[in-house]
CSV table of C-alpha atoms in Angstrom, one decimal:
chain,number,residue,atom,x,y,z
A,1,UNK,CA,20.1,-41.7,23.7
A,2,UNK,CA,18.0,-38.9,24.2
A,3,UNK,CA,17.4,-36.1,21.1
A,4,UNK,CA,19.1,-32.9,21.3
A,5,UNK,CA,16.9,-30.5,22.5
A,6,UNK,CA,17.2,-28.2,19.1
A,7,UNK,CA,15.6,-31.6,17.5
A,8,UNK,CA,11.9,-30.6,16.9
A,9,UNK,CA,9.1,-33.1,16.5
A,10,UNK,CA,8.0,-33.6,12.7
A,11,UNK,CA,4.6,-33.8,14.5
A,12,UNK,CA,4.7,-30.2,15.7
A,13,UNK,CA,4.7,-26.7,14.0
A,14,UNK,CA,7.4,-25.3,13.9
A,15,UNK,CA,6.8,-21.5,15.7
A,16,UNK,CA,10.3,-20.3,15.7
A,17,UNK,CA,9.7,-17.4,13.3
A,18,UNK,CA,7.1,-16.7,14.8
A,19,UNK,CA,8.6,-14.2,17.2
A,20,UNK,CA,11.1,-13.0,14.6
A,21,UNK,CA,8.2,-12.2,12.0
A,22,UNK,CA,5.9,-11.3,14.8
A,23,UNK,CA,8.5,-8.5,15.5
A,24,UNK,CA,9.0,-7.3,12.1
A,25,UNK,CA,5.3,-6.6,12.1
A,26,UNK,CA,4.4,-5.0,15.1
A,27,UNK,CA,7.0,-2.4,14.4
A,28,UNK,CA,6.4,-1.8,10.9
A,29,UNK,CA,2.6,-1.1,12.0
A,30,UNK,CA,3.6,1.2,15.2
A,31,UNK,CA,6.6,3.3,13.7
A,32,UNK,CA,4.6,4.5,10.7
A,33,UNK,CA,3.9,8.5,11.2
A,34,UNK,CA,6.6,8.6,13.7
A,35,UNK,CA,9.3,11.0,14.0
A,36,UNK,CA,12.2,9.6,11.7
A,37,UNK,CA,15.2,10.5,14.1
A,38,UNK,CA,13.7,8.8,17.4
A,39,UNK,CA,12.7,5.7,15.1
A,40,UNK,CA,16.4,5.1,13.4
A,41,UNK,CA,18.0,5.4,16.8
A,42,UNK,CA,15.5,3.0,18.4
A,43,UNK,CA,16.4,0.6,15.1
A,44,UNK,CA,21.2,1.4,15.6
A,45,UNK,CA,20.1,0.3,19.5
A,46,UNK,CA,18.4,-2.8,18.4
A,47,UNK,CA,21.5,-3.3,16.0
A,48,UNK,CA,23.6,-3.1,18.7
A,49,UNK,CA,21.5,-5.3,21.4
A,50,UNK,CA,21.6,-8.2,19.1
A,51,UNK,CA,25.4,-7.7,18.4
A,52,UNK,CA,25.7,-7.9,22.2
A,53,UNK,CA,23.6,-11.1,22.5
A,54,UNK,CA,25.2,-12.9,19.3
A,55,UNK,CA,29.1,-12.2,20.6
A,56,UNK,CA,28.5,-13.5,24.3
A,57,UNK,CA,29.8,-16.9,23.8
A,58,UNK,CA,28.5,-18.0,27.1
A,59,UNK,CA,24.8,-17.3,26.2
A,60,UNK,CA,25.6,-19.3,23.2
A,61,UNK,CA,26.5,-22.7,24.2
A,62,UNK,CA,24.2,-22.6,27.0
A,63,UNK,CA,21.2,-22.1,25.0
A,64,UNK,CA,22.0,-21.6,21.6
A,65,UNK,CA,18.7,-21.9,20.2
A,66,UNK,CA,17.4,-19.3,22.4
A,67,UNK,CA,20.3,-16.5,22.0
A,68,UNK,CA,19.6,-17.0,18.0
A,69,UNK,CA,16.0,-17.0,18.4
A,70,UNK,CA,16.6,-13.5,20.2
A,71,UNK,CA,18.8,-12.0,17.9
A,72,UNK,CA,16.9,-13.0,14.6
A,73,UNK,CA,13.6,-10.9,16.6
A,74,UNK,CA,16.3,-7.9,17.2
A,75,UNK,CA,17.3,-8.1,13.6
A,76,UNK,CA,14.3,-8.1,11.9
A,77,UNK,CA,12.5,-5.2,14.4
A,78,UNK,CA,15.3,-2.9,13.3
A,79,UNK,CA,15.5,-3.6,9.5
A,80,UNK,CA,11.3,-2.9,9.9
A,81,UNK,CA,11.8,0.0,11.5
A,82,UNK,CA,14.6,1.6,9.0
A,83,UNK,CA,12.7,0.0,6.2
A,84,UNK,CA,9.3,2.0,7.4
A,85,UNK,CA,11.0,5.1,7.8
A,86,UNK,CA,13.0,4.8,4.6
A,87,UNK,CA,9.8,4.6,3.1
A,88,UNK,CA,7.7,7.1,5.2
A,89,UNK,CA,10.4,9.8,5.1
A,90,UNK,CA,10.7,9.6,1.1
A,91,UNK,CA,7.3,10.5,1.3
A,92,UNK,CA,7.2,13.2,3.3
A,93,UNK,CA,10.2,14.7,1.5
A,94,UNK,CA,10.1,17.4,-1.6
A,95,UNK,CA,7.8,20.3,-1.9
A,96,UNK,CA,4.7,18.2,-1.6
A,97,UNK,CA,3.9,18.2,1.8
A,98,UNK,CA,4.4,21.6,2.6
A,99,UNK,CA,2.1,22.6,-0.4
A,100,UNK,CA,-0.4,20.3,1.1
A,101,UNK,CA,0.2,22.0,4.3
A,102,UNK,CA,-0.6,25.2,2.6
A,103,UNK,CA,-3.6,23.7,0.6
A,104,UNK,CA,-2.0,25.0,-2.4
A,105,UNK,CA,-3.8,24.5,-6.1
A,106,UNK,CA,-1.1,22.7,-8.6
A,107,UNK,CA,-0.4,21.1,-11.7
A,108,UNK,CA,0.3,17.5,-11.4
A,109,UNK,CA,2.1,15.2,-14.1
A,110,UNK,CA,1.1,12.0,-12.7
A,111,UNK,CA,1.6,8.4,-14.3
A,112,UNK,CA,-1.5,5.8,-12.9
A,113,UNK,CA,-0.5,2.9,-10.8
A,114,UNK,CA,-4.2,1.7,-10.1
A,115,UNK,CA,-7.6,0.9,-12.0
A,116,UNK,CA,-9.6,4.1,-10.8
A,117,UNK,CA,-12.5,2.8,-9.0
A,118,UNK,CA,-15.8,5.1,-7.0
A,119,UNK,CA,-14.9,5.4,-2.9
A,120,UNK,CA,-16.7,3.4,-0.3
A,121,UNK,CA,-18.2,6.0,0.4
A,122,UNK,CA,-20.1,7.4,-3.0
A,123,UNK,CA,-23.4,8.7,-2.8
A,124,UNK,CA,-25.6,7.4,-5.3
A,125,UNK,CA,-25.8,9.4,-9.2
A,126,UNK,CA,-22.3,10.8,-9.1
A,127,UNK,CA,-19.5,8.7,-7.3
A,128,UNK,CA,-16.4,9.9,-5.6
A,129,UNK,CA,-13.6,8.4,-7.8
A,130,UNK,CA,-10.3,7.4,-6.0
A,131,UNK,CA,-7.4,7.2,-8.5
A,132,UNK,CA,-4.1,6.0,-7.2
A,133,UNK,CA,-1.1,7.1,-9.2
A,134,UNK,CA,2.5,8.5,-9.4
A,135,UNK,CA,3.1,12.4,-9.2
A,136,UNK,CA,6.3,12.5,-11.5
A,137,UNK,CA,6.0,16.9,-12.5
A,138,UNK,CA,5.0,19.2,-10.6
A,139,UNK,CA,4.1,23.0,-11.1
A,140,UNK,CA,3.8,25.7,-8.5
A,141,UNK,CA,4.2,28.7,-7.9
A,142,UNK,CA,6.2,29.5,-10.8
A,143,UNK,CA,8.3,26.8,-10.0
A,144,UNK,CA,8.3,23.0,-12.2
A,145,UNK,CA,9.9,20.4,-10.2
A,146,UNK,CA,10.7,16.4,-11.2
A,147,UNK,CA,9.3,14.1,-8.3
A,148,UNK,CA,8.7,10.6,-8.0
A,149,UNK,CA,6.0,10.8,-5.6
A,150,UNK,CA,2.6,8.6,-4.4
A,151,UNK,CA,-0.5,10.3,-4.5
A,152,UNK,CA,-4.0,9.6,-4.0
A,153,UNK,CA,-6.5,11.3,-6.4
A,154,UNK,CA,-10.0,12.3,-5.6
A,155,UNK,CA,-12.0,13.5,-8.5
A,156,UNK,CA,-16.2,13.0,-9.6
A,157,UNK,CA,-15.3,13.6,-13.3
A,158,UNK,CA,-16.0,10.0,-14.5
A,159,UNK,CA,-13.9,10.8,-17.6
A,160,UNK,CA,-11.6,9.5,-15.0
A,161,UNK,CA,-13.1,6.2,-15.4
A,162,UNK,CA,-11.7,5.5,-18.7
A,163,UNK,CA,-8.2,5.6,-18.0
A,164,UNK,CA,-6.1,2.4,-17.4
A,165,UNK,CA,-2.2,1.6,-15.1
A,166,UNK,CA,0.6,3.2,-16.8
A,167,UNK,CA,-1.3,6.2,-18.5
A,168,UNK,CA,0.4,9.5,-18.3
A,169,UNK,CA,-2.0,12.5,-17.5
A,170,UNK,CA,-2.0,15.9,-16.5
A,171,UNK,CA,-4.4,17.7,-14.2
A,172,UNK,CA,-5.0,20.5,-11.9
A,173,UNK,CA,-5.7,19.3,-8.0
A,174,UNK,CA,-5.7,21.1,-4.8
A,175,UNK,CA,-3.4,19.5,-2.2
A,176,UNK,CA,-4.2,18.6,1.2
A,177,UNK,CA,-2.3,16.2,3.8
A,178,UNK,CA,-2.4,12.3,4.0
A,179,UNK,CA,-3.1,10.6,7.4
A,180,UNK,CA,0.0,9.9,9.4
A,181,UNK,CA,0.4,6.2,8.5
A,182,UNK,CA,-0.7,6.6,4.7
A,183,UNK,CA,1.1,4.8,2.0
A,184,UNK,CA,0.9,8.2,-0.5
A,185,UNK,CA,2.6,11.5,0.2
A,186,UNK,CA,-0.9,14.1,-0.3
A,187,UNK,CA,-4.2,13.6,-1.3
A,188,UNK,CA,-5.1,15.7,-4.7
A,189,UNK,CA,-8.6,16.8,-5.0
A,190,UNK,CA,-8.5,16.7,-9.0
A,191,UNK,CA,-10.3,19.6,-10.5
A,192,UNK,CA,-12.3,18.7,-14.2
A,193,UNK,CA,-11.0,16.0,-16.5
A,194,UNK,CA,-7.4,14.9,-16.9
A,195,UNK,CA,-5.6,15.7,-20.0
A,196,UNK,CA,-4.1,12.4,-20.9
A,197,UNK,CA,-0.6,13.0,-22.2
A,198,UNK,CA,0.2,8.7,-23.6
A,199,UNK,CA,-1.7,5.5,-23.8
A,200,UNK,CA,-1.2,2.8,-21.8
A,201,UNK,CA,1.4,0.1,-22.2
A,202,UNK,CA,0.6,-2.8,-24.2
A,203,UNK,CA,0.4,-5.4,-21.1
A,204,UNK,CA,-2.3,-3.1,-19.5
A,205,UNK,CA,-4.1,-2.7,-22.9
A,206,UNK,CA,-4.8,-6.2,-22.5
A,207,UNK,CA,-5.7,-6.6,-18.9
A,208,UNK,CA,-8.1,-3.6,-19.1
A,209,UNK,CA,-9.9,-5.3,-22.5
A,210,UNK,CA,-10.3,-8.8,-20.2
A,211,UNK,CA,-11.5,-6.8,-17.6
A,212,UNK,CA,-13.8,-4.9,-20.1
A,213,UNK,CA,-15.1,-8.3,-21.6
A,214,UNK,CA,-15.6,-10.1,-17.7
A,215,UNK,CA,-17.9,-7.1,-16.8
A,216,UNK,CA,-19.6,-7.7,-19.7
A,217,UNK,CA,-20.3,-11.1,-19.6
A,218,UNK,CA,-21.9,-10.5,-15.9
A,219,UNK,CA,-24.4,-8.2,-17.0
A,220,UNK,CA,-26.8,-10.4,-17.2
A,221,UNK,CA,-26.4,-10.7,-13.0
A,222,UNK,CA,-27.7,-8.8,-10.8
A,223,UNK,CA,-26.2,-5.5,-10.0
A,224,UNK,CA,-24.9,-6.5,-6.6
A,225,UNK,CA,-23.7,-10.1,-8.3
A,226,UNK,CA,-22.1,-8.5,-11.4
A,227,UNK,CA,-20.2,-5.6,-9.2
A,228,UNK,CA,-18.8,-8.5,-6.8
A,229,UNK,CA,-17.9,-10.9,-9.4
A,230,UNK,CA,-14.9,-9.1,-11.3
A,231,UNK,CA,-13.5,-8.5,-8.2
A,232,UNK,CA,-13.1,-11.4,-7.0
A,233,UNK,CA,-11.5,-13.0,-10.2
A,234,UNK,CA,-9.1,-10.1,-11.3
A,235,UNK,CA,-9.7,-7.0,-8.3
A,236,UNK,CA,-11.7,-4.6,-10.3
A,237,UNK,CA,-14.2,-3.4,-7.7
A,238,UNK,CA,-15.4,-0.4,-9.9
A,239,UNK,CA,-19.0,-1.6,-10.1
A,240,UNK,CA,-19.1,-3.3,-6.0
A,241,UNK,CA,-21.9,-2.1,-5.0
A,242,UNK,CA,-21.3,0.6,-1.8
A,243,UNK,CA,-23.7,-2.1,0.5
A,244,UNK,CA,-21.7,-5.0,-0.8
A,245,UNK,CA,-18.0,-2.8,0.0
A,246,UNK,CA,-19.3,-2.5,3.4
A,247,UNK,CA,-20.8,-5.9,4.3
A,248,UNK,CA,-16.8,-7.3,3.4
A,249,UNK,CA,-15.3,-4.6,5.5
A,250,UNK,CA,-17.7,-5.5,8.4
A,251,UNK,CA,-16.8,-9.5,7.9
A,252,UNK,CA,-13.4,-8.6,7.2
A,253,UNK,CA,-13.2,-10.3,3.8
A,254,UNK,CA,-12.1,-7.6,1.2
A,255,UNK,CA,-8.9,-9.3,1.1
A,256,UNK,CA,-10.6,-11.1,-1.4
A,257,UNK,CA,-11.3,-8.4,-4.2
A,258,UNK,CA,-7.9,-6.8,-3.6
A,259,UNK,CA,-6.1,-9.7,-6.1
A,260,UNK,CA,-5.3,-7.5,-8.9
C-alpha cells in the first residue's frame, strides 16, 4: 500500500510554512512607507484570491495539500500587509508629523521605553545619545494635545544617561521626519536636560541596579571587553565601544547585544 502523498517523511524537514511565513515577511518588509490606500486594497484582493482558491472544490480534492498551502500564503501576506499599515499609519497620524514637516520646536511629555545608550556614530568626548521613548503630551503652538506616540530622541546632555524604562520626563525638542520605514513617528532633537516628572517603576529599579552592578564588575576589563560584555548578557550597549558597534554590524552579529 503505498502512503498518501500528504504523508511526509519523519526523515525530512518539514518546509510547508515556509512559503506561508516566507510571505508574511516579504510583505511586511516592502509595504512599510507605502501609501496606506494602495496597500489595504492590495491586502481585501489577497482576501478575496484565497476565498476563491479555498471554495473551488475541484482544486481541493485534486490536490488538497497544494490549494491549502496557497491559501495559508494569501492569508498571511494580507494580515502582514493590514497589520504593517495599521501600524505605520498610527504613526503617521496626529499633529506630529506635520510639525516635523514644519521642523517646529515643542514640548514633549514623553514616558522612556529604552535604556538611553551613545549612537553608532558618536565622536569621541561628547556622545550622541539616542533615547527611545513614548511621546504621551504634546505642546505647540498654543495648543496641548494627548498622544500615544513613538519617538526617537537625540540629545548630547548626558544627564540623559541617568534615566531608566518607564520614567516620565519633560523636554523641549525640535521635530524633524523619520525615514519612510521607521518604527517611531519623528525624530526629537532634545534641547538641554530633561525635567524628570516620576521615578521609575519598581521592576526597572531593579534591572537598572543589576545592570549598574554587571558594569561594575567588568571594570577591571578592558574598555573594549567591559563595553561588549553587558551587552551580551542583558543588551546594555551604553559603554560598546563605537569600533566594536561597527565590527558586529559589518559580521552581522549585533543580534546578539539586542537581548534586553
Amino acid at each position: 500500500m503505498r502512503a498518501s502523498p500528504e504523508q511526509t517523511d519523519p526523515d525530512r524537514p518539514d518546509l510547508r510554512l515556509v512559503a506561508p511565513s516566507g510571505a508574511a515577511w516579504v510583505v511586511a518588509w516592502q509595504v512599510r512607507g507605502l501609501p496606506v490606500g494602495p496597500v489595504l486594497l492590495s491586502a481585501v484582493l489577497l482576501l478575496v484570491l484565497a476565498a476563491v482558491v479555498a471554495r473551488r472544490p475541484q482544486v481541493l480534492r485534486e490536490r488538497r495539500l497544494h490549494a491549502a498551502l496557497v491559501v495559508a500564503t494569501l492569508l498571511c501576506a494580507s494580515a502582514a500587509a493590514i497589520a504593517t499599515t495599521g501600524r505605520s499609519g498610527a504613526r503617521a497620524s496626529g499633529p506630529l508629523p506635520a510639525l516635523a514637516a514644519a521642523e517646529a520646536v515643542v514640548t514633549l511629555q514623553l514616558v522612556i521605553t529604552d535604556d538611553p545608550r551613545p549612537s553608532a556614530s558618536s565622536r569621541p568626548g561628547r556622545p550622541l545619545l539616542v533615547i527611545r521613548a513614548r511621546a504621551e503630551l504634546l505642546d505647540a503652538r498654543g495648543t496641548t494635545t494627548r498622544l500615544r506616540t513613538p519617538v526617537l530622541l537625540l540629545s548630547d546632555d548626558q544627564g540623559w544617561l541617568d534615566l531608566l524604562p518607564s520614567q516620565r520626563v519633560k523636554t523641549a525638542a525640535r521635530l524633524v521626519p523619520a525615514e519612510p520605514g521607521d518604527d517611531v513617528a519623528v525624530v526629537a532633537s532634545a534641547r538641554g536636560e530633561p525635567t524628570v516628572l516620576s521615578p521609575p517603576s519598581r521592576v526597572q529599579r531593579v534591572a537598572g541596579h543589576l545592570r549598574a552592578g554587571l558594569r561594575e564588575a567588568v571594570d577591571v576589563l578592558p574598555d573594549a571587553e567591559a563595553g561588549l560584555l553587558p551587552g551580551l548578557v542583558v543588551g546594555d550597549t551604553t559603554r560598546l565601544l563605537p569600533q566594536t558597534r561597527e565590527d558586529f554590524r559589518t559580521v552581522g552579529l549585533t543580534h546578539l547585544t539586542a537581548v534586553s
